[in-house]
PDB file of C-alpha atoms in Angstrom:
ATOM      1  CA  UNK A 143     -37.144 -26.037 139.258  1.00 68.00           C
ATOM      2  CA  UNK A 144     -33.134 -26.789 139.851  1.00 88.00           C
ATOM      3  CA  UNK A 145     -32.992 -24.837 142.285  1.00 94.00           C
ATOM      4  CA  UNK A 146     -36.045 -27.409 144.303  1.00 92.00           C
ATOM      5  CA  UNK A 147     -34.523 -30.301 142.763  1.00 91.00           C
ATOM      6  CA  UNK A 148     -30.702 -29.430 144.492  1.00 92.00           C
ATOM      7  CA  UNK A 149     -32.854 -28.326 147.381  1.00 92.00           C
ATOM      8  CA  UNK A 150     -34.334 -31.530 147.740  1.00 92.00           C
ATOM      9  CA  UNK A 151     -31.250 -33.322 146.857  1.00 92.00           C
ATOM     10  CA  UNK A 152     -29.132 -31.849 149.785  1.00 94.00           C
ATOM     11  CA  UNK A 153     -31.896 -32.236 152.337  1.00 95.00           C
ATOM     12  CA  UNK A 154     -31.451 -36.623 151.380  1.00 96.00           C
ATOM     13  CA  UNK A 155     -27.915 -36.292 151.831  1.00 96.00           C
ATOM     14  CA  UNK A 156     -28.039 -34.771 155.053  1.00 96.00           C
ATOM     15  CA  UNK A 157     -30.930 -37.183 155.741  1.00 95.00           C
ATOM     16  CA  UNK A 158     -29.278 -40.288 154.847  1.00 95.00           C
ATOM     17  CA  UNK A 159     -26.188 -39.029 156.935  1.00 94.00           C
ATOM     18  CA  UNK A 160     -27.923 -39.053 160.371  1.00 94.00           C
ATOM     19  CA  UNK A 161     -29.914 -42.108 159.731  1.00 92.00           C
ATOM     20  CA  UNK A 162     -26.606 -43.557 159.001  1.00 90.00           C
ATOM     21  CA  UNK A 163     -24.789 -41.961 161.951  1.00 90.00           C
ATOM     22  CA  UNK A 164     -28.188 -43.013 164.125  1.00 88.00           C
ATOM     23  CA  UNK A 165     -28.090 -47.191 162.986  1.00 87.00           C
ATOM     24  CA  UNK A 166     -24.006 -46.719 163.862  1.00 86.00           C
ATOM     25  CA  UNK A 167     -24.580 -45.491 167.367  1.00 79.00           C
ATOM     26  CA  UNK A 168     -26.455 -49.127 168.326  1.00 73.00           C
ATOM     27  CA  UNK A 169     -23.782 -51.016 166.530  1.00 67.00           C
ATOM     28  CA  UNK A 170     -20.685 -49.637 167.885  1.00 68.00           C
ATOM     29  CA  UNK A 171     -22.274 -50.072 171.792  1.00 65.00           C
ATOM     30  CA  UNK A 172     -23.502 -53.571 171.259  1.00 57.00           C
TER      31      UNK A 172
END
């Protein structure tokens, strides 16, 4: 179960990352 949970966990971080990365993209050019 802990090891679905940090799974799960890492797969958000890296999610959160690119959304981040993909809202900065239209910011920086506008």
């Amino acid at each position: 179960m802990s090891d679905v949970q940090e799974y799960i966990g890492d797969g958000l971080e890296r999610f959160t990352e690119e959304i981040f990365e993909f809202l900065r993209i239209p910011s920086v050019s506008a």
